[in-house]
Amino acid sequence: MRIPEQRQPTAWYILIILAFVVLFIVTSYKYNLTDRMFPLMVGYFAVPLLLMDLLSLTDTKIGGQISLFFSGKSQKQVDEDADPTPRTLGQELIIFVWMGALVLGIYLIGFLPCTPVFVYCWMKYRGGYSVRQSAYLAIGTIVFVYVLFELILQYELYPGIFLYWYG
Amino acid sequence: MFEALIEGIINLGTPHSLMLLAAGSAVGLLFGAIPGLGGTTAVALLIPLTFGMEPWQAIILMGGVMAATSTGGSVSAILLNTPGIAPNAATTFDGYPLAQQGKAGMAIGAGATASALGGVIGVISLVAVIPIMKAIVLLFTPPEFFMLAIFGLCAIAVSSGDRLLQGLITAIIGLMVGFVGYYDVTSTVRYDFGIPLLEDGIKLVPALIGLFAISEMINLAMKGGSISQETADVKISRISDGVKSVFKNWSTMLVGSGYGTFIGAVPGVGGTVAAFLSYSTQVQRDPAPDVEYGEGNIKGVIAPESANNAKDGGSLIPTLAFGIPGSAETAVFLGVLVLHGIEPGQKLLEDHQDLVFTLVVALTVSAVFATLVVLILAKYMVLLTKISVHMLIPTVTVVALVGAFALNTEIGDVVIAFIFAFIGYFMIRFNYPRVTFTIAIVLGSITELSFHQSMLISDDQLSIFYTRGISVFLFALTILSLAFPTFRRKMKERKLAKEEAGK
């Protein structure tokens, strides 16, 4: 019951969801009957569905039948219809680091300083735009955010943990 | 009733009132178009502005916002694959593929026209059913609410097309996410894992911003290029094609409006379910489409857009008649009424009919006004599709994160949006429908609450779900919707076999 290489990332994804469901079911038993009854029904319903999804990735007869029943397609057809965008773990990690840096930056120094820095860096280093174009968009974005949220809507945008620390 | 209607028209006829309506519509369009803001935020933020106004002026301002939000949301749904508000999510299925094919103008024209007509039909329904609505809504008890939620989830999973299994899985995971946090029935905090951020549950707005706006930006970053793959082919004339297509597909628009009005009138279910049900019904009604659904079928834009605007009229039915809000937006609107000393219910319908009809006229005019604005500005809006993703990604991400923060001014909501962005990205990556996941999060608490209430009513007898008229009907619809794809495939296979035998 081997899963072909191109479907293995999907299999890992399903296994992660399965792990989440198992954690959910185990955690449910900490609560009283009323609290856990409906969540447990839902949780136990998820397990066979996930196992069927996992089985449908295999090149077995039952895998093919599951695929055909739920999608009306053979697994080979599903492979052919998949998004052709090439995605490597390395490329994904780079994007995740960019986004993570933005959220960390917002947490540390707040929205107002972080916004133009992020927009400028993205435009310049990922988009390959000139310094001037990058600066224009960075300034435009921060002006829009400031005018709409701080001035018009009167939100006090998060100033960052550093500002809280230093009063 | 006729006198009240005239009074409503007179109230709206002054320059000051028209300015209020235009301002409300403009705010509604803006908040609808910017992912993560939405009509509820707009109505809530405008409440302080109404302090010094007469009740009818406040109603006009709020009516303008409510009627325009989903029209604005359809623009970003079509151009950016990022629904401005949750009910516009269904519009992305075919609206975005149309934009990618260089037919953004056509999609916007169809969406805006369907929105206007749906809005007007919803308002007409509101006027028509107010006298009998009380009896209808009171027929919905917990078993019916439970079955309606289950039917909604299954129908939406079915509308995922060839991803039915994955749709059901994400629906279940969404329900699980919906269980996180404080549970009213037993006053227990569940599944928070000791994290204070989770004690109040997963907040919907930051989660939606992450799932739809930021995850899409991450996906765009992986793909690169520009939003439209054929930007050079975008033609302005296609806007009128879109307008015409709504009249050509009038039955799609009527059915969508019917769904919107009906679902909107059921408290708590709201425009998102209405839009998705309308979409899935359209897919099922049209077994042999000229263009496959999900690949740029214009009817896939008309169906959800007519539904999510018609729901505005529908959701006001229980709000005005019984003081039961049909959606989050009408819940905030209810607050505006109370603030101005107006008590919903029989008294409002009998003593303040002029206010009810002022709202009716404001909703109608705003629906048409917002559509005209979108149709006129769409010429410029389509240019958005030519923007490089490297300009969009940082700006949309930042604005989306600010939007996630703004609703509750909590930095934790930014983290929620960030986490859901990655969940959303992996759902795109492995082709798991985000829509069923989202609806399930929304319906999680309602479903569980209705289930427990049903169990209490029936002494823990599950038979309560299949021994009552409306719940049996909804149960049958659920089974039919799940069986429908298999039935349709069998019919296709049989037809093909017959054709081959004939040859």
XYZ file of C-alpha atoms in Angstrom:
670
model
C 0.000 0.000 0.000
C 2.554 2.544 -1.183
C 1.745 6.192 -1.826
C 3.359 7.541 -5.028
C 5.993 10.216 -4.448
C 4.033 13.135 -5.944
C 1.159 12.488 -3.513
C 3.331 12.139 -0.428
C 3.144 15.835 0.611
C -0.675 15.504 0.584
C -0.386 12.356 2.687
C 1.706 14.244 5.254
C -0.884 17.005 5.273
C -3.648 14.472 5.967
C -1.582 12.876 8.728
C -1.125 16.280 10.377
C -4.895 16.843 10.278
C -5.405 13.337 11.660
C -3.009 14.122 14.508
C -5.005 17.289 15.225
C -8.253 15.278 15.259
C -6.768 12.665 17.611
C -5.546 15.448 19.925
C -9.029 16.959 19.783
C -10.684 13.643 20.678
C -8.249 12.937 23.530
C -8.732 16.463 24.890
C -12.525 16.069 24.690
C -12.458 13.371 27.348
C -11.255 15.958 29.877
C -14.678 17.584 29.775
C -18.004 16.431 31.164
C -20.544 14.575 29.025
C -22.528 17.635 27.958
C -19.379 19.507 26.959
C -17.850 16.674 24.997
C -20.853 14.907 23.479
C -21.237 16.864 20.243
C -17.506 17.573 19.719
C -16.805 13.842 20.118
C -19.481 12.917 17.575
C -17.882 15.332 15.147
C -14.338 14.154 15.967
C -15.108 10.475 15.499
C -16.857 11.240 12.227
C -13.667 12.881 10.964
C -11.425 9.824 11.485
C -12.942 7.507 8.825
C -13.149 10.401 6.371
C -9.455 11.163 6.829
C -8.514 7.502 6.521
C -10.524 7.285 3.299
C -8.750 10.396 2.052
C -5.407 8.792 2.858
C -6.422 5.541 1.182
C -7.538 7.416 -1.925
C -3.918 8.506 -2.411
C -2.745 4.936 -2.818
C -2.728 3.120 -6.130
C -4.794 0.296 -4.669
C -8.196 -0.824 -5.953
C -10.002 0.529 -2.894
C -8.111 3.824 -3.212
C -9.317 4.173 -6.779
C -12.890 3.349 -5.760
C -12.876 5.967 -2.994
C -11.489 8.566 -5.368
C -14.085 7.728 -7.994
C -16.960 7.730 -5.505
C -16.186 11.127 -3.981
C -14.676 12.996 -6.901
C -15.913 11.132 -9.945
C -12.278 10.949 -11.079
C -9.506 8.412 -10.937
C -6.496 9.383 -8.835
C -4.497 9.825 -12.045
C -7.030 12.407 -13.284
C -6.851 14.167 -9.906
C -3.043 14.342 -10.314
C -3.435 15.832 -13.776
C -5.876 18.482 -12.527
C -3.595 19.564 -9.667
C -2.240 23.136 -9.562
C 0.895 23.082 -11.721
C 2.635 25.869 -9.769
C 6.040 24.532 -8.776
C 6.408 24.843 -5.006
C 9.478 23.824 -3.103
C 9.739 23.765 0.653
C 12.615 26.246 0.410
C 10.507 28.793 -1.509
C 7.667 28.377 0.955
C 9.965 28.803 3.924
C 11.270 32.089 2.495
C 7.716 33.479 2.209
C 6.868 32.219 5.694
C 9.953 33.985 7.080
C 8.899 37.262 5.388
C 5.375 37.045 6.807
C 6.657 35.934 10.198
C 9.069 38.861 10.257
C 6.192 41.251 9.547
C 4.093 39.921 12.435
C 7.106 39.891 14.760
C 7.944 43.432 13.685
C 4.374 44.574 14.382
C 4.559 42.939 17.800
C 7.899 44.558 18.630
C 7.742 48.030 17.097
C 4.082 48.439 16.134
C 2.173 49.015 12.912
C 3.324 52.503 12.000
C 7.099 51.925 11.798
C 6.779 48.352 10.584
C 4.406 49.014 7.660
C 6.695 51.199 5.481
C 9.746 49.062 6.277
C 7.973 45.865 5.216
C 6.435 47.367 2.075
C 9.757 48.945 1.035
C 11.788 45.785 1.630
C 9.306 43.563 -0.197
C 9.117 45.872 -3.207
C 12.871 46.353 -3.376
C 14.162 42.878 -2.614
C 11.379 40.560 -3.779
C 9.742 42.692 -6.476
C 12.989 44.150 -7.837
C 11.566 47.689 -7.985
C 13.721 50.803 -7.808
C 14.414 52.613 -4.550
C 12.076 55.447 -5.603
C 9.148 53.177 -6.575
C 9.565 51.148 -3.408
C 9.684 54.292 -1.281
C 6.573 55.752 -2.968
C 4.498 52.656 -2.264
C 5.833 52.412 1.295
C 4.912 56.038 1.991
C 1.534 55.673 0.237
C 0.655 52.616 2.292
C 1.548 54.153 5.627
C -0.328 57.358 4.782
C -3.424 55.307 3.840
C -3.226 53.211 7.011
C -2.644 56.266 9.205
C -5.381 58.421 7.666
C -8.028 55.676 7.520
C -7.417 53.937 10.798
C -5.853 56.542 13.094
C -7.449 59.752 11.832
C -10.806 58.790 10.333
C -11.688 55.686 12.321
C -9.835 56.833 15.470
C -8.221 53.467 16.184
C -5.108 53.565 18.271
C -2.873 51.286 16.256
C -0.703 48.916 18.248
C 2.526 50.758 19.125
C 4.657 47.687 19.775
C 5.851 46.004 22.917
C 8.988 48.196 23.117
C 6.891 51.327 23.487
C 4.905 49.641 26.249
C 8.135 48.714 28.023
C 9.552 52.222 27.814
C 6.250 53.856 28.763
C -49.132 51.215 4.698
C -49.215 53.344 1.542
C -49.031 56.542 3.623
C -46.025 55.190 5.470
C -44.336 54.446 2.149
C -44.945 58.025 0.969
C -43.546 59.322 4.244
C -40.482 57.145 3.771
C -39.940 58.596 0.293
C -40.393 62.153 1.627
C -37.877 61.476 4.435
C -35.333 60.390 1.869
C -36.154 63.153 -0.587
C -34.300 66.002 1.161
C -30.739 66.919 0.083
C -29.481 66.230 3.613
C -30.989 62.745 3.604
C -29.581 61.992 0.163
C -26.150 63.112 1.354
C -26.432 60.800 4.356
C -27.446 57.944 2.090
C -24.585 58.636 -0.310
C -22.115 58.841 2.583
C -23.450 55.592 4.039
C -23.265 53.866 0.656
C -19.702 55.132 0.085
C -18.596 53.863 3.501
C -20.400 50.572 2.829
C -18.664 50.183 -0.539
C -15.255 50.998 0.953
C -15.658 48.749 3.979
C -17.103 46.018 1.827
C -14.251 46.200 -0.650
C -11.435 46.172 1.933
C -11.049 42.601 3.143
C -11.573 42.201 6.829
C -13.540 45.371 7.498
C -17.102 44.570 6.416
C -20.525 46.046 7.091
C -20.683 45.114 10.762
C -17.558 47.147 11.504
C -18.864 50.034 9.394
C -22.248 50.108 11.135
C -20.573 49.846 14.553
C -18.085 52.605 13.790
C -20.779 54.942 12.515
C -22.966 54.580 15.625
C -21.342 57.556 17.400
C -22.034 59.739 14.349
C -25.785 59.147 14.725
C -25.990 60.513 18.301
C -27.214 63.929 17.197
C -29.463 62.695 14.403
C -33.191 62.096 14.183
C -34.037 58.369 14.189
C -34.998 58.387 10.516
C -31.692 60.069 9.598
C -29.750 57.409 11.493
C -31.787 54.737 9.722
C -30.968 56.267 6.326
C -27.231 56.349 7.092
C -27.214 52.753 8.311
C -29.447 51.585 5.464
C -26.925 53.066 3.035
C -24.075 51.138 4.655
C -25.899 47.816 4.881
C -27.128 47.793 1.301
C -23.761 48.760 -0.211
C -21.359 46.503 1.721
C -21.798 43.295 -0.213
C -21.754 45.151 -3.536
C -18.351 46.589 -2.569
C -17.201 43.175 -1.349
C -17.919 41.618 -4.713
C -15.322 43.877 -6.381
C -12.393 42.565 -4.333
C -13.814 39.027 -4.545
C -13.751 39.206 -8.343
C -10.516 41.115 -8.840
C -8.377 39.782 -6.012
C -9.986 36.447 -5.130
C -10.293 38.003 -1.692
C -13.886 38.413 -0.541
C -14.413 41.846 0.975
C -16.864 40.247 3.374
C -17.566 36.576 4.075
C -20.794 36.379 1.976
C -18.758 37.355 -1.095
C -16.569 34.255 -0.768
C -18.834 32.278 -3.119
C -18.409 34.993 -5.743
C -14.686 34.217 -5.961
C -15.364 30.739 -7.401
C -16.294 32.059 -10.810
C -15.646 35.789 -10.473
C -11.899 35.392 -10.055
C -11.494 32.916 -12.944
C -13.404 35.428 -15.107
C -10.982 38.169 -14.022
C -8.072 35.889 -14.872
C -9.559 35.374 -18.333
C -9.639 39.158 -18.841
C -13.414 39.385 -18.214
C -13.256 41.253 -14.918
C -15.565 44.000 -16.238
C -18.183 41.457 -17.242
C -18.033 39.780 -13.827
C -18.291 43.129 -12.019
C -21.200 44.219 -14.216
C -23.059 40.979 -13.532
C -22.223 41.006 -9.820
C -23.275 44.622 -9.304
C -26.522 44.254 -11.262
C -27.406 41.004 -9.499
C -26.631 42.746 -6.195
C -28.968 45.650 -6.985
C -31.822 43.447 -8.189
C -31.312 40.995 -5.333
C -31.339 43.891 -2.862
C -34.566 45.286 -4.289
C -36.221 41.843 -4.281
C -35.121 41.317 -0.674
C -36.644 44.636 0.354
C -39.914 43.900 -1.496
C -40.031 40.559 0.312
C -39.481 42.350 3.607
C -42.506 44.537 2.974
C -44.605 41.614 1.768
C -43.932 39.161 4.560
C -43.832 41.361 7.634
C -47.497 40.595 8.446
C -46.993 36.818 8.347
C -43.316 36.508 9.284
C -43.815 36.087 12.984
C -45.605 32.786 12.500
C -42.999 31.529 10.030
C -39.910 32.250 12.142
C -41.574 30.813 15.217
C -41.853 27.487 13.366
C -38.060 27.217 13.563
C -37.147 25.546 16.835
C -33.749 24.030 17.772
C -34.157 20.798 15.741
C -34.936 22.878 12.653
C -31.961 25.171 13.285
C -29.727 22.123 13.715
C -30.932 20.479 10.533
C -30.633 23.756 8.616
C -27.011 24.087 9.725
C -26.234 20.469 8.768
C -27.963 20.909 5.415
C -25.971 24.105 4.835
C -22.657 22.358 5.544
C -23.436 19.340 3.375
C -24.728 21.440 0.491
C -21.601 23.560 0.626
C -19.366 20.477 0.727
C -21.219 19.147 -2.319
C -20.657 22.450 -4.113
C -16.912 21.770 -3.809
C -17.413 19.622 -6.911
C -14.810 16.893 -7.210
C -13.472 17.691 -3.718
C -16.519 16.386 -1.813
C -14.484 14.223 0.595
C -12.087 17.091 1.291
C -15.068 19.460 1.670
C -16.598 17.215 4.328
C -13.251 16.934 6.133
C -12.708 20.683 6.211
C -16.319 21.184 7.365
C -15.644 18.913 10.326
C -12.336 20.611 11.141
C -14.135 23.960 10.928
C -16.753 22.748 13.405
C -13.925 21.698 15.746
C -12.359 25.147 15.498
C -15.800 26.587 16.271
C -15.900 24.598 19.530
C -12.823 26.388 20.888
C -13.468 28.774 23.763
C -16.296 29.598 26.143
C -19.410 27.460 25.818
C -22.562 29.232 27.002
C -24.617 26.144 27.849
C -22.286 24.853 30.553
C -20.179 27.985 31.147
C -17.047 25.987 30.371
C -13.938 27.048 28.475
C -13.001 24.212 26.120
C -10.057 23.361 23.885
C -8.105 26.487 24.887
C -4.995 24.483 25.904
C -4.310 27.099 28.563
C -3.804 29.841 25.977
C -5.629 33.030 27.097
C -6.101 34.110 23.462
C -8.354 31.101 22.878
C -10.566 31.499 25.948
C -13.155 33.561 24.079
C -12.939 31.301 21.046
C -11.440 31.891 17.630
C -12.564 35.331 16.528
C -14.177 35.098 13.142
C -12.975 38.327 11.531
C -9.213 37.796 12.071
C -9.622 34.151 11.088
C -11.384 35.109 7.855
C -8.780 37.762 7.083
C -6.053 35.169 7.463
C -7.894 32.445 5.572
C -8.881 34.532 2.585
C -6.765 37.679 2.335
C -3.309 36.807 3.629
C -3.261 33.169 2.503
C -4.062 34.388 -0.998
C -1.143 36.818 -0.798
C 1.166 33.977 0.234
C -0.126 31.934 -2.682
C 0.389 34.875 -5.049
C 3.931 35.239 -3.732
C 4.571 31.631 -4.708
C 3.112 32.168 -8.164
C 4.469 35.653 -8.942
C 3.352 37.715 -11.998
C 0.119 39.743 -11.946
C -3.453 39.020 -10.828
C -4.807 38.721 -14.347
C -3.180 36.314 -16.735
C -4.688 38.125 -19.709
C -4.777 41.730 -18.624
C -4.342 42.994 -22.160
C -7.696 41.505 -23.117
C -9.710 43.331 -20.446
C -12.339 45.365 -22.286
C -14.585 48.035 -20.833
C -17.510 46.932 -22.971
C -17.775 43.731 -21.039
C -19.418 45.595 -18.147
C -22.611 45.959 -20.171
C -22.284 42.304 -21.177
C -22.322 41.518 -17.483
C -25.409 43.676 -16.899
C -27.186 41.996 -19.804
C -26.213 38.538 -18.575
C -28.222 39.077 -15.393
C -31.393 39.731 -17.385
C -30.565 36.836 -19.679
C -30.188 34.554 -16.633
C -33.100 36.019 -14.725
C -34.124 32.702 -13.198
C -30.669 32.344 -11.582
C -31.050 35.813 -10.109
C -34.604 35.131 -8.895
C -33.683 31.821 -7.253
C -30.628 33.465 -5.633
C -32.745 36.323 -4.332
C -35.264 33.835 -2.976
C -32.518 31.969 -1.118
C -31.106 35.226 0.199
C -34.443 36.436 1.512
C -35.383 33.099 3.062
C -32.007 32.282 4.630
C -31.488 35.894 5.665
C -34.741 35.759 7.595
C -33.540 32.806 9.647
C -31.686 34.312 12.585
C -27.993 33.615 12.825
C -27.537 31.824 9.513
C -26.823 34.912 7.426
C -25.594 35.917 4.019
C -22.640 33.543 3.768
C -24.829 30.452 3.931
C -27.349 32.112 1.585
C -24.664 32.882 -0.989
C -23.149 29.402 -0.868
C -26.506 27.654 -0.944
C -27.516 29.785 -3.884
C -24.243 28.919 -5.632
C -24.492 25.189 -4.952
C -28.128 25.153 -6.048
C -27.146 26.876 -9.269
C -24.418 24.277 -9.870
C -26.936 21.485 -9.310
C -29.636 23.133 -11.462
C -27.227 23.394 -14.358
C -25.791 19.902 -14.929
C -24.400 20.673 -18.386
C -23.068 24.241 -18.236
C -21.490 25.971 -21.236
C -18.552 26.865 -18.999
C -17.777 24.651 -15.993
C -18.533 26.188 -12.607
C -15.345 27.288 -10.907
C -13.781 28.100 -14.266
C -15.560 31.373 -14.980
C -19.284 30.769 -15.422
C -21.138 34.093 -15.165
C -24.105 32.381 -13.471
C -21.676 31.481 -10.673
C -21.368 35.216 -10.001
C -25.063 36.084 -10.380
C -26.334 33.377 -8.007
C -24.330 34.326 -4.873
C -24.428 38.072 -5.486
C -28.216 38.201 -5.802
C -28.495 36.058 -2.658
C -26.143 38.012 -0.450
C -27.837 41.313 -1.206
C -31.362 39.908 -0.920
C -30.468 38.665 2.539
C -30.310 42.287 3.791
C -34.074 42.577 3.413
C -34.571 39.053 4.748
C -32.397 39.517 7.816
C -34.338 42.645 8.777
C -37.561 40.662 8.977
C -36.865 39.015 12.348
C -34.926 42.095 13.493
C -37.815 44.495 13.006
C -40.645 42.102 13.785
C -39.254 40.296 16.852
C -36.033 42.066 17.760
C -34.118 38.936 16.769
C -31.196 39.943 14.546
C -30.785 37.892 11.426
C -27.042 38.613 11.215
C -24.163 40.324 13.038
C -24.744 43.430 10.963
C -28.429 43.648 11.860
C -27.531 42.971 15.497
C -25.465 46.167 15.496
C -28.255 47.932 13.611
C -30.631 46.802 16.346
C -28.329 48.648 18.761
C -28.787 51.824 16.683
C -32.583 51.493 16.892
C -32.503 50.986 20.657
C -30.080 53.912 21.019
C -32.688 56.112 19.360
C -35.487 54.859 21.577
C -37.077 52.580 18.974
C -38.181 49.213 20.258
C -38.513 46.535 17.602
C -41.600 44.409 17.558
C -45.295 44.927 17.150
C -45.034 48.522 18.412
C -42.524 49.470 15.726
C -44.638 47.890 13.013
C -47.810 49.614 14.175
C -46.706 53.002 15.552
C -43.562 53.722 13.531
C -44.358 52.340 10.118
C -42.834 55.519 8.647
C -39.434 54.472 10.051
C -39.779 50.958 8.669
C -40.564 52.357 5.241
C -37.779 54.951 5.470
C -35.437 51.998 5.933
C -37.103 50.129 3.079
C -36.672 53.081 0.701
C -33.082 53.722 1.914
C -32.100 50.092 1.305
C -33.642 50.134 -2.160
C -32.057 53.413 -3.247
C -28.679 52.498 -1.730
C -28.645 49.110 -3.493
C -29.161 50.859 -6.829
C -26.796 53.750 -5.980
C -23.963 51.415 -4.938
C -24.415 49.428 -8.114
C -24.230 52.538 -10.271
C -21.058 53.641 -8.478
C -19.477 50.222 -9.008
C -20.543 50.117 -12.660
C -19.077 53.575 -13.275
C -15.866 52.998 -11.323
C -15.411 49.459 -12.588
C -13.675 50.992 -15.608
C -10.908 51.957 -13.236
C -11.281 49.033 -10.893
C -10.375 46.527 -13.606
C -6.976 48.226 -13.742
C -6.316 46.628 -10.378
C -5.830 43.326 -12.170
C -2.795 44.732 -13.965
C -0.960 45.488 -10.754
C 2.089 43.374 -10.090
C 1.650 40.963 -7.211
C 4.765 42.463 -5.609
C 2.857 45.710 -5.138
C -0.275 43.978 -3.890
C 1.254 41.476 -1.501
C 2.845 43.873 1.020
C 0.030 46.438 0.909
C -2.879 43.983 1.161
C -1.079 41.987 3.861
C -0.439 45.063 5.979
C -3.965 46.481 5.558
C -5.452 43.056 6.288
C -3.405 42.745 9.488
C -4.430 46.247 10.573
C -8.063 45.243 9.856
C -7.609 42.096 11.964
C -6.277 44.213 14.810
C -8.786 47.043 14.484
C -12.003 45.216 15.343
C -11.025 44.427 18.942
C -7.705 46.353 19.099
C -5.959 43.196 20.302
C -2.541 42.181 19.025
C -3.567 38.547 19.583
C -5.981 38.891 16.665
C -3.003 39.611 14.397
C -1.508 36.306 15.521
C -4.841 34.550 14.832
C -4.901 36.054 11.320
C -1.279 34.953 10.784
C -1.993 31.364 11.879
C -5.115 31.127 9.741
C -3.178 32.543 6.808
C -0.966 29.464 6.872
C -3.905 27.136 7.396
C -5.519 28.807 4.380
C -2.351 28.601 2.311
C -1.993 24.862 2.921
C -5.657 24.393 2.059
C -4.981 26.108 -1.273
C -1.758 24.137 -1.721
C -3.401 20.739 -1.180
C -6.735 21.721 -2.735
C -8.916 21.501 0.372
C -11.934 23.846 0.172
C -11.600 26.829 2.484
C -15.259 27.642 2.140
C -16.677 24.650 4.008
C -14.077 25.264 6.708
C -15.199 28.875 7.091
C -18.927 28.135 7.142
C -18.361 25.399 9.684
C -16.513 27.809 11.988
C -19.472 30.195 11.710
C -22.044 27.473 12.267
C -20.095 25.555 14.941
C -21.628 27.191 17.989
C -25.155 27.468 16.522
C -25.081 23.798 15.509
C -23.935 22.586 18.911
C -26.336 24.840 20.796
C -29.270 23.696 18.645
C -28.222 20.073 19.132
C -28.151 20.395 22.909
C -31.436 22.264 23.021
C -33.005 19.583 20.822
C -31.725 16.864 23.136
C -33.179 18.678 26.130
C -36.556 19.061 24.433
C -36.680 15.421 23.360
C -35.213 13.723 26.438
C -32.125 12.713 24.449
C -34.132 11.159 21.601
C -32.426 11.634 18.234
C -35.795 10.963 16.597
C -36.625 14.636 17.150
C -34.609 15.413 14.011
C -36.719 13.230 11.745
C -40.188 13.371 13.214
C -40.978 17.072 12.783
C -42.199 18.496 9.503
C -39.587 21.154 8.737
C -36.656 19.186 10.147
C -37.708 16.109 8.120
C -37.814 18.311 5.045
C -34.344 19.690 5.800
C -33.070 16.183 6.612
C -34.371 14.955 3.245
C -32.696 17.905 1.519
C -29.411 17.020 3.262
C -29.560 13.409 2.066
C -30.544 14.506 -1.430
C -27.726 17.027 -1.642
C -25.169 14.378 -0.602
C -26.580 11.806 -3.007
C -26.915 14.244 -5.866
C -23.299 14.115 -7.210
C -23.372 10.306 -7.356
C -26.816 10.341 -8.952
C -25.694 12.899 -11.526
C -22.562 10.925 -12.339
C -24.568 7.728 -12.786
C -26.975 9.547 -15.086
C -24.052 10.886 -17.131
C -22.492 7.429 -17.346
C -25.799 5.933 -18.431
C -26.268 8.622 -21.048
C -22.741 8.088 -22.388
C -23.281 4.332 -22.458
C -26.529 4.818 -24.391
C -24.821 7.145 -26.872
C -22.004 4.653 -27.392
C -24.481 1.815 -27.829
C -26.338 3.958 -30.395
C -23.133 4.427 -32.407
